[in-house]
Short mmCIF file of C-alpha atoms and ligand atoms in Angstrom, two decimals:
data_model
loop_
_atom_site.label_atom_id
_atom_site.label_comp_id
_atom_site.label_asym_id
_atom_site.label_seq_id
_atom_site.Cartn_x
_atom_site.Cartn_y
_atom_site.Cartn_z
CA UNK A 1 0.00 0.00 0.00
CA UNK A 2 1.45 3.29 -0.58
CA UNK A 3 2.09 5.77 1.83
CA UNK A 4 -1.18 8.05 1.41
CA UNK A 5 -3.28 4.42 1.93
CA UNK A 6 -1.68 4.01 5.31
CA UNK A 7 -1.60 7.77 6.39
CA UNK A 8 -4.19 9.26 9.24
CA UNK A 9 -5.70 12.67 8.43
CA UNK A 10 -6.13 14.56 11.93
CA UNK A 11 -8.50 17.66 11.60
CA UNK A 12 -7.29 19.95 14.86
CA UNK A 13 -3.69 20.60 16.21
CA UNK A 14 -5.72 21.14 19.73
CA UNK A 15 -4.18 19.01 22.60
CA UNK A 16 -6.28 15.63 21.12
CA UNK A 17 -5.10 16.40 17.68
CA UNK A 18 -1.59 17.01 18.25
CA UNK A 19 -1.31 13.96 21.14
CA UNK A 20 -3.23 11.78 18.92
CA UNK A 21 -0.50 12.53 15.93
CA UNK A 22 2.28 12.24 17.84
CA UNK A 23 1.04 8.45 19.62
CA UNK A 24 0.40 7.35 16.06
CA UNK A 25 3.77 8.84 14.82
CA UNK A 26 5.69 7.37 17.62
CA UNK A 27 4.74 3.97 17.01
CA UNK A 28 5.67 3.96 13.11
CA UNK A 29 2.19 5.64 11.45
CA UNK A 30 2.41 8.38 9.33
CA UNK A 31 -0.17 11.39 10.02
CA UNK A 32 -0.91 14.59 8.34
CA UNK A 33 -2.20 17.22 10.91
CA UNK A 34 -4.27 20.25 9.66
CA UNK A 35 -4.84 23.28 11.46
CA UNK A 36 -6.89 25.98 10.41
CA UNK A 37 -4.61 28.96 12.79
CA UNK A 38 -0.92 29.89 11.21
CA UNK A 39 2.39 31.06 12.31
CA UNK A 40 0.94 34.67 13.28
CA UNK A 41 -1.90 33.20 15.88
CA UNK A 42 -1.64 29.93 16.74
CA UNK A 43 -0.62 31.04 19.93
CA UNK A 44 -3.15 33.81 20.80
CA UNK A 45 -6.29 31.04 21.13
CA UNK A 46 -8.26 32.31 24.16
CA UNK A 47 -7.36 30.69 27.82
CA UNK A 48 -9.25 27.31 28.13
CA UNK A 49 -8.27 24.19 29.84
CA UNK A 50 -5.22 24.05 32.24
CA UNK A 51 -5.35 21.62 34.90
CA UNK A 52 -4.00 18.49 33.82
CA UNK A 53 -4.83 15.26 36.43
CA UNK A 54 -2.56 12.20 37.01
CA UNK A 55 -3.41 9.94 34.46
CA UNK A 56 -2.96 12.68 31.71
CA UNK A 57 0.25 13.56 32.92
CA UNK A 58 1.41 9.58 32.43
CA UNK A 59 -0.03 9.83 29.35
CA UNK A 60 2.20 12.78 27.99
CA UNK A 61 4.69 11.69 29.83
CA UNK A 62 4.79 8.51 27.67
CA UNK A 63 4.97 10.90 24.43
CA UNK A 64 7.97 13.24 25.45
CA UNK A 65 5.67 15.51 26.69
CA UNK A 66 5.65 15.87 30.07
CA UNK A 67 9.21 16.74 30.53
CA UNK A 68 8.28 20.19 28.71
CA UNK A 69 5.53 20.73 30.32
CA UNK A 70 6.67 20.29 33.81
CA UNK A 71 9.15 23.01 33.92
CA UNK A 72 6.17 25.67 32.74
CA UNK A 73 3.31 24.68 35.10
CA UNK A 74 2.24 24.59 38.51
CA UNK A 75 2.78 20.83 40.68
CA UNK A 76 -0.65 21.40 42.69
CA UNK A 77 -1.70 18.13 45.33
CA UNK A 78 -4.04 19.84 47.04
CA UNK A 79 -7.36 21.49 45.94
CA UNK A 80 -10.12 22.69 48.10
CA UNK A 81 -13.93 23.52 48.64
CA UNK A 82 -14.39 27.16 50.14
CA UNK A 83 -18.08 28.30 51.66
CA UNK A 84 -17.83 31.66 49.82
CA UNK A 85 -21.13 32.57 52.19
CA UNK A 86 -19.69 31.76 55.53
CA UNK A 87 -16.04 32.37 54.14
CA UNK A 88 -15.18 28.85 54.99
CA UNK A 89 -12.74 26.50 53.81
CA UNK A 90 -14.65 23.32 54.00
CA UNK A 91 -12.56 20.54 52.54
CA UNK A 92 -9.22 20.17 51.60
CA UNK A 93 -8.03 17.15 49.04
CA UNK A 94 -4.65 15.67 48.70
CA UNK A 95 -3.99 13.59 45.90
CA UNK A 96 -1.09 12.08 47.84
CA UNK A 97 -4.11 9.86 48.57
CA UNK A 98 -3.21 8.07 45.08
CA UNK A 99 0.54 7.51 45.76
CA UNK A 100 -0.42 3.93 45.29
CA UNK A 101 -2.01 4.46 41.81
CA UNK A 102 -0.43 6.77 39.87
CA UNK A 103 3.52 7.64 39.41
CA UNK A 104 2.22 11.46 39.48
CA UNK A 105 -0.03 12.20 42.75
CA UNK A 106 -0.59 15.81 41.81
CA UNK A 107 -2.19 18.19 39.14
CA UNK A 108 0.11 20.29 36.83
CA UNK A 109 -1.18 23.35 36.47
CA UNK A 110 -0.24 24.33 32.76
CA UNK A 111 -2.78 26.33 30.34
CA UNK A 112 -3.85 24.88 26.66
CA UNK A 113 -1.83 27.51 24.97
CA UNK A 114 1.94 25.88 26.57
CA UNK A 115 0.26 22.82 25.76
CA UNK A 116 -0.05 23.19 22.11
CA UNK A 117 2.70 25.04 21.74
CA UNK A 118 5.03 22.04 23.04
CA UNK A 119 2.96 19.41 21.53
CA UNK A 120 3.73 21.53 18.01
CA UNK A 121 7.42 21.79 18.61
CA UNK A 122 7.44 17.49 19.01
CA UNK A 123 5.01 17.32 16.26
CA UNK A 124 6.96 18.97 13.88
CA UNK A 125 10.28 17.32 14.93
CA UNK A 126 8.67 14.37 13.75
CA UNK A 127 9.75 12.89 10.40
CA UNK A 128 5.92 10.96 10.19
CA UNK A 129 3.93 14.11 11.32
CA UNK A 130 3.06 16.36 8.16
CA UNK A 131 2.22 19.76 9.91
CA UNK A 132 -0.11 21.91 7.65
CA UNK A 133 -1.09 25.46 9.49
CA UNK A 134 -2.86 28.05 7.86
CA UNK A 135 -4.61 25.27 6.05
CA UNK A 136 -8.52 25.03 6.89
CA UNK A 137 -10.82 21.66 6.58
CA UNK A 138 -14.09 21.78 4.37
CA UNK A 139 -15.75 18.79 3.97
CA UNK A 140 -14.19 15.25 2.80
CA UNK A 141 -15.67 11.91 1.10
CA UNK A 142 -15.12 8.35 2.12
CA UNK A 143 -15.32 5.16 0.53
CA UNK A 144 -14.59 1.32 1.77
CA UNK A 145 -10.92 1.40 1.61
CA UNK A 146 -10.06 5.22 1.93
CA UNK A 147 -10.88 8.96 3.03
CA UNK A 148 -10.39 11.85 1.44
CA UNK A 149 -10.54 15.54 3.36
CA UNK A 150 -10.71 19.18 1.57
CA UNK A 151 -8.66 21.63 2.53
CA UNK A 152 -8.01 25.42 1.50
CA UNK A 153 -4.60 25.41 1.50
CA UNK A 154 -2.33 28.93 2.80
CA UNK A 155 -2.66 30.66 -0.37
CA UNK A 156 -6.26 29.87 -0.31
CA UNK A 157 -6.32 27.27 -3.30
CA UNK A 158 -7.98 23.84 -2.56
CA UNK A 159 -6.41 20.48 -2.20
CA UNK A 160 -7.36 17.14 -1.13
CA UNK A 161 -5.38 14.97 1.05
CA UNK A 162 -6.06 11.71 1.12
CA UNK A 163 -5.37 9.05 3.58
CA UNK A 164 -6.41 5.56 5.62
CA UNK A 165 -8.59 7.30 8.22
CA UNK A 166 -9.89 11.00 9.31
CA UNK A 167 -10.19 12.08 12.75
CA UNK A 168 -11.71 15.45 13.42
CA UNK A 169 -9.65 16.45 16.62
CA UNK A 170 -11.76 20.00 15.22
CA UNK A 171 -12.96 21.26 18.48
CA UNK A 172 -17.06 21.61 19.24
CA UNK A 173 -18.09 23.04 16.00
CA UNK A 174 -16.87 19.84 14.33
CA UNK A 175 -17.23 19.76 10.41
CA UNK A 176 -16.81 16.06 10.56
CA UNK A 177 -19.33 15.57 13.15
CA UNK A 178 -21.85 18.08 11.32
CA UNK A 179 -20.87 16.57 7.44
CA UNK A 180 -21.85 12.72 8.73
CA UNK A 181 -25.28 13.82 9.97
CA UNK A 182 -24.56 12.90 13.87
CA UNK A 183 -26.72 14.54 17.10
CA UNK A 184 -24.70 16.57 19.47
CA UNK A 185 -27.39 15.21 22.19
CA UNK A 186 -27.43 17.52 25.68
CA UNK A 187 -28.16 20.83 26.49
CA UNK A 188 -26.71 24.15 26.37
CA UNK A 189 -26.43 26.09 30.12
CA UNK A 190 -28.36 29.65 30.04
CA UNK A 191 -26.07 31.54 32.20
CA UNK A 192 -22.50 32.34 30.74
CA UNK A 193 -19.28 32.06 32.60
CA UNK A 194 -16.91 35.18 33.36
CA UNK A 195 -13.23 34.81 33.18
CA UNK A 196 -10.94 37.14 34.75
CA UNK A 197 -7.62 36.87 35.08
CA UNK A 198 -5.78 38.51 37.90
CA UNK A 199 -1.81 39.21 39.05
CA UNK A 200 -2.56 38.33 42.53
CA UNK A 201 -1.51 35.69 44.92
CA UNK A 202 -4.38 34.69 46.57
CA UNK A 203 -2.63 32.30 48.88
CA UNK A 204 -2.25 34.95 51.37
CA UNK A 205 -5.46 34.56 51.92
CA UNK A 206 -5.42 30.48 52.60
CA UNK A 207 -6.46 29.78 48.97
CA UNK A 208 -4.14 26.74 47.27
CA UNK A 209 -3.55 26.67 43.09
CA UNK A 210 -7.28 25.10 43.03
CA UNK A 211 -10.16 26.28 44.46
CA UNK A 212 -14.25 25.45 44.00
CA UNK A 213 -16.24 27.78 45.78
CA UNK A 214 -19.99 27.65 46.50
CA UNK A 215 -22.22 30.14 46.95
CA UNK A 216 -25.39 30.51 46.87
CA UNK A 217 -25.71 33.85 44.92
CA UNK A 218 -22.05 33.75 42.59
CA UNK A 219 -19.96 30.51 42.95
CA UNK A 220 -16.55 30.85 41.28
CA UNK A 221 -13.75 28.85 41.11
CA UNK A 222 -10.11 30.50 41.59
CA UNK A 223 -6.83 28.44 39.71
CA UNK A 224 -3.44 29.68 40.12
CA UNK A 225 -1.03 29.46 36.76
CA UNK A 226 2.72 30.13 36.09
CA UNK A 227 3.83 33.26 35.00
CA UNK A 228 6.10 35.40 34.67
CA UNK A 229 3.56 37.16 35.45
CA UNK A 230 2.13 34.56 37.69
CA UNK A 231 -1.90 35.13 37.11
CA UNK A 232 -4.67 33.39 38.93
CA UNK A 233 -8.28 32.73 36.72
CA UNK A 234 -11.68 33.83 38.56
CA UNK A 235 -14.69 32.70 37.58
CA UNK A 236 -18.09 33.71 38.10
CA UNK A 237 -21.62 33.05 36.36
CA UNK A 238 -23.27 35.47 34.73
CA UNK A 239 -27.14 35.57 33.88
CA UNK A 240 -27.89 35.74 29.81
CA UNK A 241 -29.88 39.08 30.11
CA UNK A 242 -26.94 40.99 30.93
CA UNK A 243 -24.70 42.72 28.59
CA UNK A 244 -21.03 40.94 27.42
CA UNK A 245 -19.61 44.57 26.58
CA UNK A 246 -21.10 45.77 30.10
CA UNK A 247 -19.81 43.38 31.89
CA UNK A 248 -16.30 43.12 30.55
CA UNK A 249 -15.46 46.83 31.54
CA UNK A 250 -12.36 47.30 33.76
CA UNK A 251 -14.62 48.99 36.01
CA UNK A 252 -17.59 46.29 36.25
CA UNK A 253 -14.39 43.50 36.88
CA UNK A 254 -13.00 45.55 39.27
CA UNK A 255 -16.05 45.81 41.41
CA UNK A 256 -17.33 42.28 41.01
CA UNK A 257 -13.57 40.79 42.11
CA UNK A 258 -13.58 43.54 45.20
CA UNK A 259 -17.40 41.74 46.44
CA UNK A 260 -15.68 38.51 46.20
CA UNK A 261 -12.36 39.63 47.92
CA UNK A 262 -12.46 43.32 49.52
CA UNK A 263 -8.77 44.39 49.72
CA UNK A 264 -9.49 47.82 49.42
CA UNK A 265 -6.20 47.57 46.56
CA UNK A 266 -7.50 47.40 42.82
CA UNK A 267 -6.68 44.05 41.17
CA UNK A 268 -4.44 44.24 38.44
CA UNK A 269 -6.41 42.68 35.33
CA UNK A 270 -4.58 41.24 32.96
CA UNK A 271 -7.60 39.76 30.69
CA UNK A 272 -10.97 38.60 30.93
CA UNK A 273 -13.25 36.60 27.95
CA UNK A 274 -17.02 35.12 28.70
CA UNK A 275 -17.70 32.35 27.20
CA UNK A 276 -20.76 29.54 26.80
CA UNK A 277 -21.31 26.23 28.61
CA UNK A 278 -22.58 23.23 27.17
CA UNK A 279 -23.38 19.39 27.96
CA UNK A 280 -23.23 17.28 25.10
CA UNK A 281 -21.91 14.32 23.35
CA UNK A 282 -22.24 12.41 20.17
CA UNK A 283 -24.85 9.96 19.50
CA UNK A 284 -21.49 8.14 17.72
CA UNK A 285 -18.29 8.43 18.05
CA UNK A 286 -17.46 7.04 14.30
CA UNK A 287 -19.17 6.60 10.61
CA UNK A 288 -16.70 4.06 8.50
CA UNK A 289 -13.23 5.44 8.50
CA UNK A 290 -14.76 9.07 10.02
CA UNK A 291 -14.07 9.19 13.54
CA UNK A 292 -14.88 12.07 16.14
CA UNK A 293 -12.58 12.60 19.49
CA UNK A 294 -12.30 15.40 21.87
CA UNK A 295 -14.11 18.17 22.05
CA UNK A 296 -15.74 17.39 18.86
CA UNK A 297 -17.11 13.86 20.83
CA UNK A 298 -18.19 15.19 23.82
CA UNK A 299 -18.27 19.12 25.67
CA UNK A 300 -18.74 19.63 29.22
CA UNK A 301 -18.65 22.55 31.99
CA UNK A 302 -15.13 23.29 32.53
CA UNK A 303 -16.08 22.98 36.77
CA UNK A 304 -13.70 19.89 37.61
CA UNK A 305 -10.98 19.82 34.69
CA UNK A 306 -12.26 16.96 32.17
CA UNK A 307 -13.31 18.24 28.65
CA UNK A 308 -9.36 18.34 27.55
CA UNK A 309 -8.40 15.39 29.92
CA UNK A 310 -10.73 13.23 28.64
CA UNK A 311 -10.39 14.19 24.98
CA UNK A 312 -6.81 13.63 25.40
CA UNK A 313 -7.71 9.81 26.99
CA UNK A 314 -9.54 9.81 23.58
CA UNK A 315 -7.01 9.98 22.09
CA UNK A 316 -4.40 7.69 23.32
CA UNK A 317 -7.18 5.01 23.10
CA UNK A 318 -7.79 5.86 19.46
CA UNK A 319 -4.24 5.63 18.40
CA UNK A 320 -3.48 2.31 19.96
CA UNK A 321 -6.47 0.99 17.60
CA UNK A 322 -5.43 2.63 15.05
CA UNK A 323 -1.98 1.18 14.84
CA UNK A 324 -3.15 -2.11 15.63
CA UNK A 325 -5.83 -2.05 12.91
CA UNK A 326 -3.03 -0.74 10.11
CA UNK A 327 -0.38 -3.28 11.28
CA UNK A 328 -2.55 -5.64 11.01
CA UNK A 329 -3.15 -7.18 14.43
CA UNK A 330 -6.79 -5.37 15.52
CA UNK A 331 -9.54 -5.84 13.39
CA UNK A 332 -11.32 -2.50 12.35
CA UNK A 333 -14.46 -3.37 14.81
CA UNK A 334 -11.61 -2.11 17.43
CA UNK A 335 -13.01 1.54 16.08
CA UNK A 336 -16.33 0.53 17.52
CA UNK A 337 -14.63 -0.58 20.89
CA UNK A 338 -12.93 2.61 21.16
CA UNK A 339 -16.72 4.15 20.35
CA UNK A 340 -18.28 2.10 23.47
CA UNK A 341 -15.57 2.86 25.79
CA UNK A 342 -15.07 7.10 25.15
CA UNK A 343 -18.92 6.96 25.02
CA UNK A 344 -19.50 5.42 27.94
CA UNK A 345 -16.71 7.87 29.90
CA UNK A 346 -18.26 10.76 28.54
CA UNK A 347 -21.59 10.12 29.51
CA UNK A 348 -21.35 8.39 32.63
CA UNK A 349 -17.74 10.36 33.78
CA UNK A 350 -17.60 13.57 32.54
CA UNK A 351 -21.01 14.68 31.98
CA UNK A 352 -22.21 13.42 35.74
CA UNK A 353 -19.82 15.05 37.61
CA UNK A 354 -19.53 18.13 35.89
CA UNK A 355 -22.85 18.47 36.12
CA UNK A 356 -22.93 17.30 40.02
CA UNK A 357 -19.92 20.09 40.09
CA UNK A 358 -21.74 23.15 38.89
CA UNK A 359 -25.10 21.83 40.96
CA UNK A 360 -22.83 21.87 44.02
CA UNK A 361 -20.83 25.22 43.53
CA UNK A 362 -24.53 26.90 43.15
CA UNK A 363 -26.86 25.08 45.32
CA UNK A 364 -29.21 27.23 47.11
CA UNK A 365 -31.20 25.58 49.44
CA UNK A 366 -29.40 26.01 52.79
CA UNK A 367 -30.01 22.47 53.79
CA UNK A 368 -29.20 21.06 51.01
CA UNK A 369 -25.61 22.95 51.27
CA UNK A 370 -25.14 22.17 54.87
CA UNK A 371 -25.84 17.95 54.16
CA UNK A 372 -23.54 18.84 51.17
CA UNK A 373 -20.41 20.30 52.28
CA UNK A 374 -20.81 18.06 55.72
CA UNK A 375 -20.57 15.20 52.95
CA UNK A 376 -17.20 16.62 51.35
CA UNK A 377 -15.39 17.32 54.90
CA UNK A 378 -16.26 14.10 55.80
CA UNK A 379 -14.85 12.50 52.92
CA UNK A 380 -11.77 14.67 53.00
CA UNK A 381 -11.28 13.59 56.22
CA UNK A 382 -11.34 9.66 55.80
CA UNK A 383 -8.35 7.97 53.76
CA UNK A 384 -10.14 5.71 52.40
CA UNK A 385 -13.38 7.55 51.30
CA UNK A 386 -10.97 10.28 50.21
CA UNK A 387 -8.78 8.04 47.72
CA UNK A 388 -12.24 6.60 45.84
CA UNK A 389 -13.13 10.32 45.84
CA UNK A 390 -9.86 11.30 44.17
CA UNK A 391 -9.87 8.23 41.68
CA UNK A 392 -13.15 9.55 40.17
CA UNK A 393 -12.53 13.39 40.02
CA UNK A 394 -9.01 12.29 38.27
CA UNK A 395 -10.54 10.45 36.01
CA UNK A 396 -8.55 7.25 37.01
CA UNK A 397 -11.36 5.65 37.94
CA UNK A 398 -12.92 6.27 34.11
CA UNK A 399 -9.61 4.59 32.55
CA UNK A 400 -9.69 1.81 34.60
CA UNK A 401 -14.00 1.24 33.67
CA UNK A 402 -13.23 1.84 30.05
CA UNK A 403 -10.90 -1.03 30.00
CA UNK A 404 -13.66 -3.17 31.44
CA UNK A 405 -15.62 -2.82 28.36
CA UNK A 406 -15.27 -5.33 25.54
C1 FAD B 1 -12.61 28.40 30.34
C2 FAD B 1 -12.33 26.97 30.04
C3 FAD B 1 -11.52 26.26 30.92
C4 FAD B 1 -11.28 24.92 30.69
N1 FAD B 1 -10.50 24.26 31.59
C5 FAD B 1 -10.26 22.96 31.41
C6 FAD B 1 -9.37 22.26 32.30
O1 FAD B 1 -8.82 22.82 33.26
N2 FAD B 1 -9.13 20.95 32.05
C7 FAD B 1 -9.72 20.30 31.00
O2 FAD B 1 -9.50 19.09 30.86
N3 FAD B 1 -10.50 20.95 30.10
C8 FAD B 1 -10.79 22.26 30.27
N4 FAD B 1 -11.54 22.93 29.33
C9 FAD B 1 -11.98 22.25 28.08
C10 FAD B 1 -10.86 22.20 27.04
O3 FAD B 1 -10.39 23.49 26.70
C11 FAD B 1 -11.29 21.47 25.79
O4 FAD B 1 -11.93 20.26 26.16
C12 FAD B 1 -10.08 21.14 24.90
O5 FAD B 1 -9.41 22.31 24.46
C13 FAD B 1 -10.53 20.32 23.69
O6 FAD B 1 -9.41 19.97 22.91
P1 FAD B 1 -9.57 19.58 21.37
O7 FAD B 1 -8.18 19.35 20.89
O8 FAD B 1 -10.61 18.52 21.24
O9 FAD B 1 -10.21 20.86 20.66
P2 FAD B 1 -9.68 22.38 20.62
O10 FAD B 1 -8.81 22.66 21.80
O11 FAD B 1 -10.91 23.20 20.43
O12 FAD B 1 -8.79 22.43 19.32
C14 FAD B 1 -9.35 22.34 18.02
C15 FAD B 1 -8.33 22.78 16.99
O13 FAD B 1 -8.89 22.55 15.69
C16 FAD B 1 -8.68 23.69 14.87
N5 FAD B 1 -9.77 23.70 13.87
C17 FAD B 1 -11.09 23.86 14.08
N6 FAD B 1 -11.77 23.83 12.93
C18 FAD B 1 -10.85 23.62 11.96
C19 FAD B 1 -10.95 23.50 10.53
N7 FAD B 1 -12.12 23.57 9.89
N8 FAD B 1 -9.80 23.31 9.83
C20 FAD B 1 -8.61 23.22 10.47
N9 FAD B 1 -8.46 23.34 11.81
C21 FAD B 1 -9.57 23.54 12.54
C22 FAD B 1 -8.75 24.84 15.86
O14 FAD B 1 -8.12 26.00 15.33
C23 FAD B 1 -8.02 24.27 17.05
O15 FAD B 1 -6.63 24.47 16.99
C24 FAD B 1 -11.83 24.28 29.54
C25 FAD B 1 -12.61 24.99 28.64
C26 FAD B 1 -12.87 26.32 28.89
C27 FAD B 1 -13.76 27.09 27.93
#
């Protein structure tokens, strides 16, 4: 077969994209990798996902990646609930708790954007990864033995680029997903969330790099990240009625981060962006020799750290098949095994404790909060309650299910 027949078309150079590329690359496949962003902005994407949990982090690790990553993030074990009403620190988690489990018993605290940018550098090091920026997907065909994807190319002409299998690593507006027909089942939260990003160290005032706070009237949650300068992201909910433009000035921040800490100092803000929350995942995960991972599979409330973990778990799973199935020792029905097992984590993982997140952050019944955070000291407190705790909010737990399923 020639080279094309045997190549893997990734749509994306996101985190899935690019750790997808470089797992297949790695172990002998050759991948071309488009990406819509060039040269001038791949690296002014908005600030998204940043916390990266123990079983990623073994995951890049076993890619080259970690070792760049490490030096430009934050090692955070602990993370804690706060009572933002009563001004409370309710529960605090160690995930020295999982010494036993994982060879990394912390978070790294290290944003998308250093992500990408080190996943690039590898990518293109690689003589098997074909990097193509400033080159945007359109649409593609398939047929029994081959797929072939549009592209505009960087001086805007089109070209095709054909290969053994396309994975849209595309993000939530997936062409891919849209182009074979498939439901993005779930729901779409009302309220938006505000992001503000401060130069502040907000360990003075007993905060650690990861905080959830509830409240009954504006939760937030409060993540420290490496500078120079160091900045820490706030975020608050916001109702739909009220104006993005209004609420962005430096004024309106300034007042809304002074109600939720009153230093009587202005904050220095160094950027804020508001963006849209959603719950959904794909009625299926592939369609022939079209498959769907990441964010373009499944997108969830950013409240506990799992749409980019997760799509990254996607990946890794997907390229093991994938090499298997074009060496010649997995038959291709190992697609739809990869399809029961990210399904199944998204849906039962993800989505249900993201969800439970955000319900707990904004609960407003006072009993209701009371049973709850009693619950969450409580299983701080106990080793053993606090471990199974830990394997599920580190997604452990979701690997180790996965692998259950035939
Ligand atoms: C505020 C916020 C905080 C978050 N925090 C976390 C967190 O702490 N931990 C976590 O796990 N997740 C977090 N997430 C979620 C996380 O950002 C996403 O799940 C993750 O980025 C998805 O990765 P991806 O590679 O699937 O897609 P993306 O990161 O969206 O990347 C898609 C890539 O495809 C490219 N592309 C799109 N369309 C085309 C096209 N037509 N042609 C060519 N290229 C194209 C895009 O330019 C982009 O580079 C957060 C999200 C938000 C909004």
């Amino acid at each position: 077969m020639s080279d094309a027949a045997q190549r893997v078309i990734v749509i994306g150079a996101g985190p899935v994209g690019l750790c997808l590329a470089l797992r297949l690359a790695q172990q002998g496949v050759a991948v071309c990798v488009v990406e819509a962003l060039g040269e001038d902005n791949f690296l002014e994407q908005v600030p998204r996902a940043g916390t990266n949990h123990p079983a990623t982090l073994e995951l890049f690790d076993s890619i080259g990646l970690y070792d760049r990553l490490a030096p430009r993030g934050i090692v955070a074990p602990l993370f804690h609930y706060w009572d933002r009403h009563d001004n409370k620190l309710i529960a605090e988690f160690d995930h020295a708790h999982l010494k036993e489990d994982t060879r990394f018993p912390y978070v790294l605290q290290c944003e998308r954007i250093k992500i990408v940018e080190e996943a690039l550098a590898l990518a293109r090091a690689h003589p098997l990864i074909d990097v193509r920026l400033s080159t945007t997907f359109t649409g593609f065909v398939q047929t029994a033995d081959r797929v072939s994807a549009h592209v505009t190319d960087p001086s805007g002409e089109p070209e095709t680029i054909t290969g053994a299998y396309l994975v849209s690593g595309e993000g939530a507006r997936s062409i891919v997903r849209r182009d074979l027909g498939i439901e993005f089942e779930g729901f779409t939260y009302s309220d938006r969330t505000l992001n503000i990003e401060v130069a502040y160290d907000f360990r003075r005032h007993g905060y650690t790099e990861r905080n959830y706070i509830s409240d009954p009237d504006e939760w937030s949650n409060l993540f420290h990240w490496k500078g120079p300068p160091d900045r820490w992201r706030v975020h608050f909910p916001t109702a739909e009625t009220e104006d993005p433009e209004a609420l962005c000035r430096p004024e309106a921040l300034q007042a809304r981060l002074q109600r939720f800490l009153p230093t009587g100092q202005p904050f220095e803000i160094v950027g804020s962006n508001l963006y849209t929350v959603h719950q959904r995942v794909a009625q299926k995960f592939r369609v022939g020799r079209a498959i769907l991972a990441g964010d373009s599979a499944h997108v969830n409330s950013p409240i506990g750290a799992m749409g980019m973990n997760s799509g990254v778990h996607d990946a890794f799973n997907l390229a093991d098949k994938l090499v298997g199935i074009l060496r010649g020792t997995l038959e291709e029905d190992a697609l739809d095994r990869y399809e029961r097992q990210r399904r199944h984590v998204a849906l039962q993982h993800t989505q249900q404790q993201t969800m439970r997140n955000k319900k707990l952050l904004a609960e407003r019944d006072p009993a209701v909060r009371a049973r709850n955070h009693d619950e969450l000291r409580r299983t701080a407190e106990d080793p053993v309650r606090a471990r199974a705790f830990l394997l599920r909010s580190s997604l452990i737990e979701s690997l180790r299910e996965a692998e259950e399923i035939a």
